[in-house]
mmCIF file of C-alpha atoms and ligand atoms in Angstrom:
data_model
loop_
_atom_site.group_PDB
_atom_site.id
_atom_site.type_symbol
_atom_site.label_atom_id
_atom_site.label_comp_id
_atom_site.label_asym_id
_atom_site.label_seq_id
_atom_site.Cartn_x
_atom_site.Cartn_y
_atom_site.Cartn_z
ATOM 1 C CA MET A 1 -37.515 -31.319 -4.508
ATOM 2 C CA PRO A 2 -36.395 -30.727 -0.891
ATOM 3 C CA ASP A 3 -37.765 -27.670 0.799
ATOM 4 C CA VAL A 4 -34.664 -25.493 0.759
ATOM 5 C CA ALA A 5 -35.005 -21.983 2.095
ATOM 6 C CA VAL A 6 -33.403 -19.576 -0.340
ATOM 7 C CA HIS A 7 -33.095 -15.999 0.815
ATOM 8 C CA HIS A 8 -31.623 -14.303 -2.209
ATOM 9 C CA GLU A 9 -33.979 -11.390 -1.819
ATOM 10 C CA THR A 10 -32.537 -10.508 1.609
ATOM 11 C CA VAL A 11 -29.073 -9.979 0.158
ATOM 12 C CA VAL A 12 -28.488 -6.622 -1.446
ATOM 13 C CA PRO A 13 -25.734 -7.049 -4.008
ATOM 14 C CA GLN A 14 -22.867 -4.743 -3.189
ATOM 15 C CA ALA A 15 -23.022 -3.295 -6.676
ATOM 16 C CA GLN A 16 -26.380 -1.756 -5.805
ATOM 17 C CA GLN A 17 -25.237 -0.321 -2.491
ATOM 18 C CA ASP A 18 -23.982 3.204 -2.126
ATOM 19 C CA ILE A 19 -20.307 2.921 -1.261
ATOM 20 C CA THR A 20 -20.337 6.383 0.257
ATOM 21 C CA ASP A 21 -22.959 5.423 2.857
ATOM 22 C CA GLY A 22 -22.279 2.899 5.600
ATOM 23 C CA GLY A 23 -25.979 2.374 6.360
ATOM 24 C CA PRO A 24 -27.973 2.605 9.602
ATOM 25 C CA ASP A 25 -25.910 -0.020 11.469
ATOM 26 C CA MET A 26 -22.759 2.066 11.212
ATOM 27 C CA VAL A 27 -21.500 3.456 14.513
ATOM 28 C CA GLN A 28 -20.788 7.158 14.172
ATOM 29 C CA PHE A 29 -20.328 9.988 16.686
ATOM 30 C CA VAL A 30 -19.512 13.052 14.596
ATOM 31 C CA ASP A 31 -20.779 14.084 11.175
ATOM 32 C CA GLY A 32 -18.730 15.362 8.259
ATOM 33 C CA GLU A 33 -18.344 18.814 9.833
ATOM 34 C CA GLY A 34 -17.428 17.456 13.238
ATOM 35 C CA THR A 35 -20.796 18.063 14.864
ATOM 36 C CA ARG A 36 -21.450 15.612 17.686
ATOM 37 C CA LEU A 37 -24.386 13.376 16.782
ATOM 38 C CA GLU A 38 -27.264 12.381 19.049
ATOM 39 C CA ARG A 39 -27.501 8.902 20.471
ATOM 40 C CA THR A 40 -28.735 6.297 17.982
ATOM 41 C CA PRO A 41 -29.394 2.582 18.448
ATOM 42 C CA ALA A 42 -26.072 1.937 16.727
ATOM 43 C CA ASN A 43 -23.864 4.286 18.751
ATOM 44 C CA THR A 44 -25.552 4.084 22.169
ATOM 45 C CA PRO A 45 -23.595 1.011 23.361
ATOM 46 C CA TYR A 46 -20.367 2.990 22.889
ATOM 47 C CA ALA A 47 -21.483 6.461 23.991
ATOM 48 C CA ASP A 48 -20.109 6.158 27.525
ATOM 49 C CA ILE A 49 -16.644 5.433 26.179
ATOM 50 C CA VAL A 50 -16.694 8.573 24.032
ATOM 51 C CA GLU A 51 -18.108 10.675 26.840
ATOM 52 C CA ALA A 52 -15.305 9.573 29.159
ATOM 53 C CA LEU A 53 -12.711 11.098 26.805
ATOM 54 C CA THR A 54 -11.192 14.391 27.955
ATOM 55 C CA PRO A 55 -10.456 17.445 25.789
ATOM 56 C CA GLU A 56 -6.788 16.490 26.124
ATOM 57 C CA ASP A 57 -7.576 13.041 24.678
ATOM 58 C CA GLY A 58 -9.297 14.732 21.741
ATOM 59 C CA ARG A 59 -6.341 17.036 21.072
ATOM 60 C CA SER A 60 -3.945 14.137 21.314
ATOM 61 C CA MET A 61 -5.985 12.115 18.799
ATOM 62 C CA TYR A 62 -5.990 15.081 16.424
ATOM 63 C CA ARG A 63 -2.220 15.394 16.790
ATOM 64 C CA ASP A 64 -1.775 11.705 15.927
ATOM 65 C CA LEU A 65 -3.970 12.078 12.838
ATOM 66 C CA VAL A 66 -1.985 15.046 11.548
ATOM 67 C CA LEU A 67 1.449 13.575 12.264
ATOM 68 C CA VAL A 68 0.542 10.237 10.726
ATOM 69 C CA ARG A 69 -0.757 11.962 7.600
ATOM 70 C CA ARG A 70 2.457 13.930 7.346
ATOM 71 C CA LEU A 71 4.570 10.835 7.753
ATOM 72 C CA ASP A 72 2.551 9.208 4.988
ATOM 73 C CA ALA A 73 2.973 12.189 2.676
ATOM 74 C CA GLU A 74 6.699 12.119 3.293
ATOM 75 C CA GLY A 75 6.830 8.380 2.512
ATOM 76 C CA HIS A 76 5.058 9.042 -0.775
ATOM 77 C CA ALA A 77 7.379 11.920 -1.691
ATOM 78 C CA LEU A 78 10.501 9.951 -0.768
ATOM 79 C CA GLN A 79 9.430 7.130 -3.056
ATOM 80 C CA ARG A 80 8.823 9.551 -5.903
ATOM 81 C CA GLN A 81 12.324 10.923 -5.403
ATOM 82 C CA GLY A 82 13.832 7.457 -5.624
ATOM 83 C CA GLU A 83 14.646 7.162 -1.923
ATOM 84 C CA LEU A 84 12.183 4.331 -1.255
ATOM 85 C CA GLY A 85 11.364 1.313 -3.405
ATOM 86 C CA LEU A 86 7.633 1.453 -2.705
ATOM 87 C CA TRP A 87 5.132 3.204 -0.454
ATOM 88 C CA PRO A 88 1.579 2.072 0.376
ATOM 89 C CA SER A 89 -0.239 5.250 1.376
ATOM 90 C CA LEU A 90 -2.778 5.337 4.199
ATOM 91 C CA LEU A 91 -4.265 8.657 3.062
ATOM 92 C CA GLY A 92 -7.905 8.739 4.177
ATOM 93 C CA GLN A 93 -7.499 5.854 6.631
ATOM 94 C CA GLU A 94 -5.843 7.821 9.447
ATOM 95 C CA ALA A 95 -8.854 7.767 11.768
ATOM 96 C CA ALA A 96 -9.401 4.033 11.372
ATOM 97 C CA GLN A 97 -5.800 3.338 12.294
ATOM 98 C CA VAL A 98 -5.314 5.920 15.029
ATOM 99 C CA GLY A 99 -8.646 5.029 16.652
ATOM 100 C CA ALA A 100 -7.785 1.330 16.659
ATOM 101 C CA GLY A 101 -4.156 1.816 17.667
ATOM 102 C CA ARG A 102 -4.998 4.064 20.595
ATOM 103 C CA ALA A 103 -7.568 1.597 21.932
ATOM 104 C CA MET A 104 -4.855 -1.025 22.420
ATOM 105 C CA ARG A 105 -2.956 -1.535 25.655
ATOM 106 C CA SER A 106 0.784 -2.168 25.744
ATOM 107 C CA GLN A 107 0.289 -5.867 26.561
ATOM 108 C CA ASP A 108 -1.963 -6.400 23.508
ATOM 109 C CA PHE A 109 -0.350 -7.602 20.289
ATOM 110 C CA ALA A 110 -1.026 -6.323 16.755
ATOM 111 C CA PHE A 111 -0.599 -8.165 13.463
ATOM 112 C CA PRO A 112 -0.632 -5.610 10.609
ATOM 113 C CA GLY A 113 -0.790 -5.870 6.838
ATOM 114 C CA TYR A 114 1.474 -3.406 5.023
ATOM 115 C CA ARG A 115 -0.502 -0.138 5.215
ATOM 116 C CA GLU A 116 -0.859 0.174 8.989
ATOM 117 C CA HIS A 117 1.547 3.078 9.518
ATOM 118 C CA GLY A 118 -0.937 4.789 11.852
ATOM 119 C CA VAL A 119 -1.211 1.738 14.093
ATOM 120 C CA ALA A 120 2.590 1.466 14.048
ATOM 121 C CA TRP A 121 2.780 5.086 15.158
ATOM 122 C CA CYS A 122 0.430 4.439 18.080
ATOM 123 C CA ARG A 123 2.456 1.394 19.118
ATOM 124 C CA GLY A 124 5.600 3.540 19.261
ATOM 125 C CA ILE A 125 7.364 2.204 16.165
ATOM 126 C CA GLU A 126 9.777 4.905 14.998
ATOM 127 C CA PRO A 127 8.779 6.219 11.544
ATOM 128 C CA GLU A 128 12.360 5.679 10.411
ATOM 129 C CA GLN A 129 11.899 1.959 11.034
ATOM 130 C CA LEU A 130 8.980 1.907 8.600
ATOM 131 C CA LEU A 131 11.044 3.717 6.004
ATOM 132 C CA ALA A 132 13.981 1.313 6.411
ATOM 133 C CA LEU A 133 11.739 -1.533 5.275
ATOM 134 C CA PHE A 134 10.492 0.304 2.190
ATOM 135 C CA ARG A 135 13.999 1.555 1.390
ATOM 136 C CA GLY A 136 15.112 -2.053 1.352
ATOM 137 C CA VAL A 137 17.905 -1.626 3.897
ATOM 138 C CA ASP A 138 16.230 -3.818 6.495
ATOM 139 C CA ASN A 139 14.312 -7.070 6.168
ATOM 140 C CA GLY A 140 11.738 -6.130 8.787
ATOM 141 C CA GLY A 141 12.322 -2.704 10.269
ATOM 142 C CA TRP A 142 11.647 -3.449 13.929
ATOM 143 C CA SER A 143 11.602 -6.201 16.505
ATOM 144 C CA PRO A 144 8.024 -7.509 16.864
ATOM 145 C CA SER A 145 8.459 -8.408 20.517
ATOM 146 C CA GLU A 146 9.658 -4.989 21.691
ATOM 147 C CA LEU A 147 6.387 -3.126 21.178
ATOM 148 C CA ASN A 148 4.066 -6.052 20.447
ATOM 149 C CA TYR A 149 3.751 -5.046 16.824
ATOM 150 C CA HIS A 150 4.381 -7.805 14.340
ATOM 151 C CA LEU A 151 6.303 -7.223 11.110
ATOM 152 C CA TYR A 152 4.380 -6.050 8.067
ATOM 153 C CA THR A 153 2.842 -8.883 6.056
ATOM 154 C CA ILE A 154 2.680 -8.472 2.293
ATOM 155 C CA VAL A 155 0.978 -11.797 1.546
ATOM 156 C CA ILE A 156 -2.703 -10.905 1.785
ATOM 157 C CA GLY A 157 -4.513 -12.435 4.738
ATOM 158 C CA ASN A 158 -1.513 -14.377 6.047
ATOM 159 C CA GLN A 159 -1.300 -12.375 9.269
ATOM 160 C CA MET A 160 -4.823 -13.477 10.180
ATOM 161 C CA LEU A 161 -3.615 -16.990 10.899
ATOM 162 C CA HIS A 162 -0.592 -15.745 12.826
ATOM 163 C CA ALA A 163 -2.831 -13.488 14.894
ATOM 164 C CA THR A 164 -5.372 -16.205 15.647
ATOM 165 C CA GLY A 165 -2.676 -18.643 16.672
ATOM 166 C CA TYR A 166 -1.073 -16.013 18.871
ATOM 167 C CA ALA A 167 -4.419 -15.229 20.504
ATOM 168 C CA MET A 168 -5.001 -18.919 21.200
ATOM 169 C CA GLY A 169 -1.514 -19.027 22.698
ATOM 170 C CA MET A 170 -2.420 -16.182 25.033
ATOM 171 C CA GLN A 171 -5.370 -18.226 26.272
ATOM 172 C CA ARG A 172 -3.032 -21.086 27.028
ATOM 173 C CA ASP A 173 -0.569 -18.749 28.747
ATOM 174 C CA GLY A 174 -3.383 -17.748 31.097
ATOM 175 C CA VAL A 175 -3.377 -14.029 30.258
ATOM 176 C CA VAL A 176 -7.052 -13.867 29.280
ATOM 177 C CA GLY A 177 -10.029 -13.414 31.589
ATOM 178 C CA THR A 178 -8.069 -13.394 34.851
ATOM 179 C CA GLY A 179 -9.656 -10.127 35.959
ATOM 180 C CA ASP A 180 -6.236 -8.490 36.246
ATOM 181 C CA GLU A 181 -6.476 -5.444 33.989
ATOM 182 C CA GLU A 182 -2.728 -5.024 33.797
ATOM 183 C CA ARG A 183 -2.232 -8.585 32.698
ATOM 184 C CA ASP A 184 -5.154 -9.640 30.531
ATOM 185 C CA ALA A 185 -4.283 -9.264 26.864
ATOM 186 C CA ALA A 186 -5.794 -9.530 23.399
ATOM 187 C CA VAL A 187 -4.661 -9.593 19.790
ATOM 188 C CA MET A 188 -5.629 -7.320 16.932
ATOM 189 C CA ALA A 189 -5.465 -8.562 13.347
ATOM 190 C CA PHE A 190 -5.570 -5.946 10.577
ATOM 191 C CA THR A 191 -6.570 -6.613 7.011
ATOM 192 C CA GLY A 192 -8.285 -4.914 4.108
ATOM 193 C CA ASP A 193 -11.579 -5.677 2.384
ATOM 194 C CA GLY A 194 -9.646 -7.675 -0.202
ATOM 195 C CA GLY A 195 -8.163 -9.766 2.568
ATOM 196 C CA THR A 196 -11.617 -11.024 3.536
ATOM 197 C CA ALA A 197 -11.730 -13.001 0.277
ATOM 198 C CA GLN A 198 -8.667 -15.041 1.224
ATOM 199 C CA GLY A 199 -8.848 -18.567 2.570
ATOM 200 C CA ASP A 200 -6.535 -17.582 5.431
ATOM 201 C CA PHE A 201 -9.023 -14.975 6.600
ATOM 202 C CA ASN A 202 -11.916 -17.416 6.700
ATOM 203 C CA GLU A 203 -9.886 -20.202 8.272
ATOM 204 C CA SER A 204 -8.711 -17.908 11.016
ATOM 205 C CA LEU A 205 -12.280 -16.843 11.774
ATOM 206 C CA VAL A 206 -13.340 -20.458 12.119
ATOM 207 C CA PHE A 207 -10.604 -21.093 14.673
ATOM 208 C CA ALA A 208 -11.116 -17.786 16.486
ATOM 209 C CA GLY A 209 -14.832 -18.450 16.849
ATOM 210 C CA VAL A 210 -14.559 -22.058 17.941
ATOM 211 C CA ALA A 211 -11.730 -21.322 20.380
ATOM 212 C CA ASN A 212 -13.370 -18.120 21.665
ATOM 213 C CA ALA A 213 -9.986 -16.525 21.082
ATOM 214 C CA PRO A 214 -9.141 -13.055 22.438
ATOM 215 C CA LEU A 215 -9.000 -11.586 18.945
ATOM 216 C CA VAL A 216 -10.255 -8.379 17.376
ATOM 217 C CA ILE A 217 -10.356 -8.623 13.599
ATOM 218 C CA PHE A 218 -10.099 -5.145 12.158
ATOM 219 C CA VAL A 219 -11.084 -4.938 8.495
ATOM 220 C CA GLN A 220 -10.355 -1.587 6.897
ATOM 221 C CA ASN A 221 -12.887 -1.530 4.124
ATOM 222 C CA ASN A 222 -11.326 1.121 1.919
ATOM 223 C CA GLN A 223 -13.639 -0.006 -0.907
ATOM 224 C CA TRP A 224 -10.929 -1.248 -3.252
ATOM 225 C CA ALA A 225 -8.535 -4.217 -3.346
ATOM 226 C CA ILE A 226 -6.174 -2.612 -5.843
ATOM 227 C CA SER A 227 -8.621 -2.389 -8.807
ATOM 228 C CA GLU A 228 -11.289 -4.756 -7.420
ATOM 229 C CA PRO A 229 -14.352 -3.034 -5.945
ATOM 230 C CA ASN A 230 -16.295 -4.502 -3.027
ATOM 231 C CA TYR A 231 -19.022 -5.923 -5.223
ATOM 232 C CA LYS A 232 -16.567 -8.232 -6.935
ATOM 233 C CA GLN A 233 -15.443 -9.597 -3.577
ATOM 234 C CA PHE A 234 -18.532 -10.208 -1.473
ATOM 235 C CA ARG A 235 -22.318 -10.163 -1.444
ATOM 236 C CA VAL A 236 -22.706 -9.062 2.182
ATOM 237 C CA PRO A 237 -20.552 -6.474 3.941
ATOM 238 C CA PRO A 238 -17.667 -7.887 6.013
ATOM 239 C CA TYR A 239 -19.205 -7.013 9.390
ATOM 240 C CA GLN A 240 -22.261 -9.183 8.681
ATOM 241 C CA ARG A 241 -20.055 -12.166 8.059
ATOM 242 C CA ALA A 242 -18.968 -12.476 11.691
ATOM 243 C CA GLN A 243 -22.343 -13.895 12.640
ATOM 244 C CA GLY A 244 -21.694 -16.908 10.468
ATOM 245 C CA PHE A 245 -18.565 -17.622 12.482
ATOM 246 C CA GLY A 246 -20.423 -17.212 15.776
ATOM 247 C CA PHE A 247 -19.287 -13.836 17.074
ATOM 248 C CA PRO A 248 -20.316 -10.198 16.777
ATOM 249 C CA GLY A 249 -19.548 -7.970 13.835
ATOM 250 C CA ILE A 250 -19.723 -4.168 13.989
ATOM 251 C CA ARG A 251 -19.532 -1.597 11.228
ATOM 252 C CA VAL A 252 -17.985 1.675 12.307
ATOM 253 C CA ASP A 253 -17.405 4.913 10.447
ATOM 254 C CA GLY A 254 -13.716 4.528 9.738
ATOM 255 C CA ASN A 255 -13.303 8.272 9.208
ATOM 256 C CA ASP A 256 -14.600 9.084 12.697
ATOM 257 C CA VAL A 257 -11.714 8.593 15.112
ATOM 258 C CA LEU A 258 -13.944 8.813 18.195
ATOM 259 C CA ALA A 259 -16.234 6.066 16.926
ATOM 260 C CA VAL A 260 -13.368 3.791 15.910
ATOM 261 C CA TYR A 261 -11.678 4.263 19.268
ATOM 262 C CA ALA A 262 -14.863 3.474 21.214
ATOM 263 C CA VAL A 263 -15.840 0.407 19.204
ATOM 264 C CA THR A 264 -12.315 -1.015 19.285
ATOM 265 C CA LYS A 265 -11.911 -0.378 22.998
ATOM 266 C CA ALA A 266 -15.169 -2.222 23.734
ATOM 267 C CA ALA A 267 -14.133 -5.155 21.527
ATOM 268 C CA LEU A 268 -10.678 -5.382 23.120
ATOM 269 C CA ASP A 269 -12.151 -5.211 26.634
ATOM 270 C CA ASN A 270 -14.439 -8.118 25.728
ATOM 271 C CA ALA A 271 -11.594 -10.126 24.233
ATOM 272 C CA ARG A 272 -9.278 -9.583 27.216
ATOM 273 C CA SER A 273 -11.995 -10.559 29.659
ATOM 274 C CA GLY A 274 -12.560 -13.889 27.901
ATOM 275 C CA GLN A 275 -15.677 -13.036 25.913
ATOM 276 C CA GLY A 276 -14.115 -13.961 22.592
ATOM 277 C CA PRO A 277 -13.591 -12.352 19.199
ATOM 278 C CA THR A 278 -15.214 -9.415 17.453
ATOM 279 C CA LEU A 279 -14.989 -8.421 13.810
ATOM 280 C CA ILE A 280 -14.876 -4.667 13.252
ATOM 281 C CA GLU A 281 -15.389 -3.295 9.765
ATOM 282 C CA ALA A 282 -14.068 0.247 9.545
ATOM 283 C CA PHE A 283 -15.955 1.779 6.619
ATOM 284 C CA THR A 284 -13.471 4.110 4.976
ATOM 285 C CA TYR A 285 -11.770 4.948 1.702
ATOM 286 C CA ARG A 286 -8.308 4.854 0.181
ATOM 287 C CA LEU A 287 -7.902 8.363 -1.206
ATOM 288 C CA GLY A 288 -4.579 7.700 -2.895
ATOM 289 C CA ALA A 289 -3.207 4.958 -5.080
ATOM 290 C CA HIS A 290 -2.991 1.380 -3.804
ATOM 291 C CA THR A 291 0.782 1.850 -3.733
ATOM 292 C CA THR A 292 3.178 4.084 -5.620
ATOM 293 C CA SER A 293 3.156 1.417 -8.370
ATOM 294 C CA ASP A 294 -0.558 1.801 -9.069
ATOM 295 C CA ASP A 295 -2.649 4.216 -11.138
ATOM 296 C CA PRO A 296 -6.202 4.361 -9.732
ATOM 297 C CA THR A 297 -7.443 6.672 -12.502
ATOM 298 C CA LYS A 298 -7.579 3.520 -14.638
ATOM 299 C CA TYR A 299 -10.415 2.018 -12.592
ATOM 300 C CA ARG A 300 -12.244 4.592 -10.455
ATOM 301 C CA SER A 301 -13.851 7.949 -11.002
ATOM 302 C CA ALA A 302 -12.651 11.323 -9.768
ATOM 303 C CA ALA A 303 -16.211 12.040 -8.615
ATOM 304 C CA GLU A 304 -16.083 9.116 -6.187
ATOM 305 C CA VAL A 305 -12.795 10.316 -4.733
ATOM 306 C CA ASP A 306 -14.190 13.842 -4.342
ATOM 307 C CA ILE A 307 -17.135 12.587 -2.289
ATOM 308 C CA TRP A 308 -14.798 10.814 0.078
ATOM 309 C CA ARG A 309 -12.441 13.763 0.311
ATOM 310 C CA GLU A 310 -15.333 15.611 1.918
ATOM 311 C CA LYS A 311 -15.399 12.954 4.641
ATOM 312 C CA ASP A 312 -11.814 13.757 5.622
ATOM 313 C CA PRO A 313 -11.068 12.396 9.117
ATOM 314 C CA ILE A 314 -8.793 15.287 10.087
ATOM 315 C CA LYS A 315 -11.228 17.988 8.997
ATOM 316 C CA ARG A 316 -13.920 16.217 10.985
ATOM 317 C CA MET A 317 -11.891 15.985 14.199
ATOM 318 C CA ARG A 318 -10.776 19.563 13.883
ATOM 319 C CA GLY A 319 -14.417 20.619 13.481
ATOM 320 C CA PHE A 320 -15.334 18.668 16.592
ATOM 321 C CA LEU A 321 -12.549 20.197 18.704
ATOM 322 C CA SER A 322 -13.342 23.731 17.529
ATOM 323 C CA GLN A 323 -17.091 23.400 18.029
ATOM 324 C CA LYS A 324 -16.532 22.130 21.556
ATOM 325 C CA GLY A 325 -13.961 24.837 22.275
ATOM 326 C CA TYR A 326 -11.319 22.206 23.049
ATOM 327 C CA ALA A 327 -8.684 23.647 20.715
ATOM 328 C CA ASP A 328 -7.748 26.983 19.163
ATOM 329 C CA ASP A 329 -5.674 28.219 16.249
ATOM 330 C CA ALA A 330 -2.490 28.266 18.322
ATOM 331 C CA PHE A 331 -2.930 24.558 19.026
ATOM 332 C CA TYR A 332 -3.497 23.693 15.361
ATOM 333 C CA ALA A 333 -0.453 25.762 14.376
ATOM 334 C CA SER A 334 1.720 23.987 16.938
ATOM 335 C CA VAL A 335 0.666 20.581 15.579
ATOM 336 C CA ASP A 336 1.470 21.747 12.033
ATOM 337 C CA ARG A 337 4.909 22.880 13.213
ATOM 338 C CA GLU A 338 5.483 19.507 14.804
ATOM 339 C CA ALA A 339 4.483 17.831 11.528
ATOM 340 C CA ASP A 340 7.040 19.941 9.646
ATOM 341 C CA GLU A 341 9.731 18.914 12.113
ATOM 342 C CA LEU A 342 8.777 15.268 11.782
ATOM 343 C CA ALA A 343 9.002 15.511 7.993
ATOM 344 C CA VAL A 344 12.520 16.965 8.122
ATOM 345 C CA ARG A 345 13.582 14.352 10.644
ATOM 346 C CA VAL A 346 12.392 11.327 8.681
ATOM 347 C CA ARG A 347 13.659 12.693 5.371
ATOM 348 C CA THR A 348 17.153 13.272 6.740
ATOM 349 C CA ALA A 349 17.198 9.890 8.463
ATOM 350 C CA CYS A 350 16.037 8.126 5.309
ATOM 351 C CA GLN A 351 18.697 9.679 3.116
ATOM 352 C CA ASN A 352 21.403 8.767 5.623
ATOM 353 C CA MET A 353 20.480 5.142 6.208
ATOM 354 C CA PRO A 354 23.568 2.944 5.849
ATOM 355 C CA GLU A 355 23.609 0.272 3.169
ATOM 356 C CA PRO A 356 23.391 -3.186 4.708
ATOM 357 C CA SER A 357 26.145 -5.689 4.030
ATOM 358 C CA GLN A 358 25.393 -8.030 1.135
ATOM 359 C CA GLU A 359 25.408 -11.152 3.288
ATOM 360 C CA ARG A 360 22.823 -9.808 5.720
ATOM 361 C CA MET A 361 19.847 -10.947 3.657
ATOM 362 C CA PHE A 362 21.117 -14.509 3.956
ATOM 363 C CA ASP A 363 21.862 -14.223 7.670
ATOM 364 C CA GLU A 364 18.318 -13.287 8.662
ATOM 365 C CA ILE A 365 16.433 -16.173 7.070
ATOM 366 C CA TYR A 366 16.958 -18.791 9.789
ATOM 367 C CA VAL A 367 17.903 -18.299 13.422
ATOM 368 C CA ASP A 368 20.654 -20.928 13.112
ATOM 369 C CA PRO A 369 22.935 -21.377 10.074
ATOM 370 C CA HIS A 370 21.342 -23.463 7.331
ATOM 371 C CA PRO A 371 23.561 -25.406 4.877
ATOM 372 C CA VAL A 372 21.552 -24.512 1.755
ATOM 373 C CA VAL A 373 21.417 -20.817 2.601
ATOM 374 C CA GLU A 374 25.111 -20.824 3.526
ATOM 375 C CA ARG A 375 25.927 -22.310 0.119
ATOM 376 C CA GLU A 376 23.787 -19.716 -1.650
ATOM 377 C CA LYS A 377 25.472 -16.962 0.330
ATOM 378 C CA ALA A 378 28.951 -18.182 -0.644
ATOM 379 C CA GLN A 379 27.922 -18.380 -4.327
ATOM 380 C CA PHE A 380 26.417 -14.919 -4.235
ATOM 381 C CA LEU A 381 29.463 -13.348 -2.582
ATOM 382 C CA GLU A 382 31.772 -15.028 -5.096
ATOM 383 C CA TYR A 383 29.610 -13.722 -7.930
ATOM 384 C CA GLN A 384 29.749 -10.192 -6.523
ATOM 385 C CA ALA A 385 33.505 -10.429 -6.004
ATOM 386 C CA GLY A 386 33.830 -11.273 -9.711
ATOM 387 C CA PHE A 387 32.587 -7.794 -10.636
ATOM 388 C CA GLU A 388 35.174 -6.170 -8.388
ATOM 389 C CA THR A 389 38.001 -8.132 -10.029
ATOM 390 C CA GLU A 390 36.791 -7.220 -13.531
ATOM 391 C CA GLY A 391 36.535 -3.581 -12.533
ATOM 392 C CA ALA A 392 40.102 -3.620 -11.253
ATOM 393 C CA ARG A 393 41.464 -4.928 -14.530
HETATM 394 C C1 LIG B 406 -1.902 -13.918 -1.372
HETATM 395 C C2 LIG B 406 -1.766 -12.666 -2.203
HETATM 396 N N1 LIG B 406 -2.482 -12.524 -3.324
HETATM 397 C C3 LIG B 406 -2.365 -11.401 -4.053
HETATM 398 C C4 LIG B 406 -1.509 -10.406 -3.672
HETATM 399 C C5 LIG B 406 -1.394 -9.138 -4.498
HETATM 400 N N2 LIG B 406 -2.040 -8.038 -3.780
HETATM 401 C C6 LIG B 406 -1.320 -7.129 -3.092
HETATM 402 S S1 LIG B 406 -2.289 -6.006 -2.344
HETATM 403 C C7 LIG B 406 -3.712 -6.712 -2.941
HETATM 404 C C8 LIG B 406 -5.072 -6.139 -2.624
HETATM 405 C C9 LIG B 406 -5.345 -6.078 -1.154
HETATM 406 O O1 LIG B 406 -6.507 -5.356 -0.918
HETATM 407 P P1 LIG B 406 -7.092 -5.132 0.514
HETATM 408 O O2 LIG B 406 -7.016 -6.386 1.320
HETATM 409 O O3 LIG B 406 -8.414 -4.502 0.382
HETATM 410 O O4 LIG B 406 -6.059 -4.143 1.226
HETATM 411 P P2 LIG B 406 -5.670 -2.637 0.861
HETATM 412 O O5 LIG B 406 -4.430 -2.731 0.023
HETATM 413 O O6 LIG B 406 -6.817 -2.025 0.159
HETATM 414 O O7 LIG B 406 -5.377 -1.982 2.159
HETATM 415 C C10 LIG B 406 -3.395 -7.810 -3.729
HETATM 416 C C11 LIG B 406 -4.400 -8.654 -4.412
HETATM 417 C C12 LIG B 406 -0.765 -10.591 -2.471
HETATM 418 N N3 LIG B 406 0.073 -9.660 -2.001
HETATM 419 N N4 LIG B 406 -0.923 -11.722 -1.740
#
């Protein structure tokens, strides 16, 4: 019998871990009430970044959190009223997305999944463009190259390969590690905890590690992949996996916008300067349903949701700003007013979106005309025209 070292005892099965507690490695700067925490071994490497933030930065982060939540609520309501086909809510994940999105520079490039409305917001994607996709009047919603924000990817984990390839392309374009802050760039790849179980995810990490690609892998661990809990997907938390691919992994409190911002900024700075990839696991929770097609009461308890509701990222940031004296009631009221205006704006825009022509879905498959698609288009239009003739009779 060969002497094989088996370390089963060092692995704590996820089922036995407390999903409401990220553990001592988790980087955190404010507690549930918004009280600024002391330095710890985990947060010390990022403390300077947080301390460099101004009160104005803090207010602006709070504003993003509130507006993004309102946009999300409006998306949910519009779907319920039949105006959208589907809506994947980000409720509870605002801090993870706003912290990550704000840490990016304009020259960086993001590859999202389908729930990254908060990152989209930070990149400058108009909320109406998100709604157009979920209303089904546009195949994509925006041009990826305009704001360096790729189209949403519904196939789980697929964007990881696109992101890694793009990051390797940046290396070859010579925009990594030149020392020119305005020029050096990095890529962010977003996925969920479920995405880490995909082959694409693992393949991309192999390539990113070996190539030392300028990539930040941002896993939003919202504890559930539709109805699958973490413990059915992995034995070690996602951040610990990075080591196996040869680069650092960090777990951050995904409901603490300051912590997410600081950790992501440090990882992006490293990537841009040629120091290679980092995997960030934002430990958070999906408070709502997976999408408007899902019923989470079938697989998770109300008690679990209640515990996470207490960890609300907006409540926490508001507590921080108030305790520090950085914001007052007039400020909070003005942000709420802005949120109301945003809601009216996106609702009106959504209801007034023009119907696309029927041939458009065929025209946007290939850049150049393709004989098979052209034939399908002609057949489809003839079929549709048949209804009009029958109606006229
Ligand atoms: C390749 C593939 N397999 C399965 C699905 C069906 N599916 C859609 S979302 C989802 C779960 C994704 O969970 P996670 O990565 O944790 O992201 P979250 O939705 O929680 O943000 C699954 C299995 C899919 N879209 N693509």
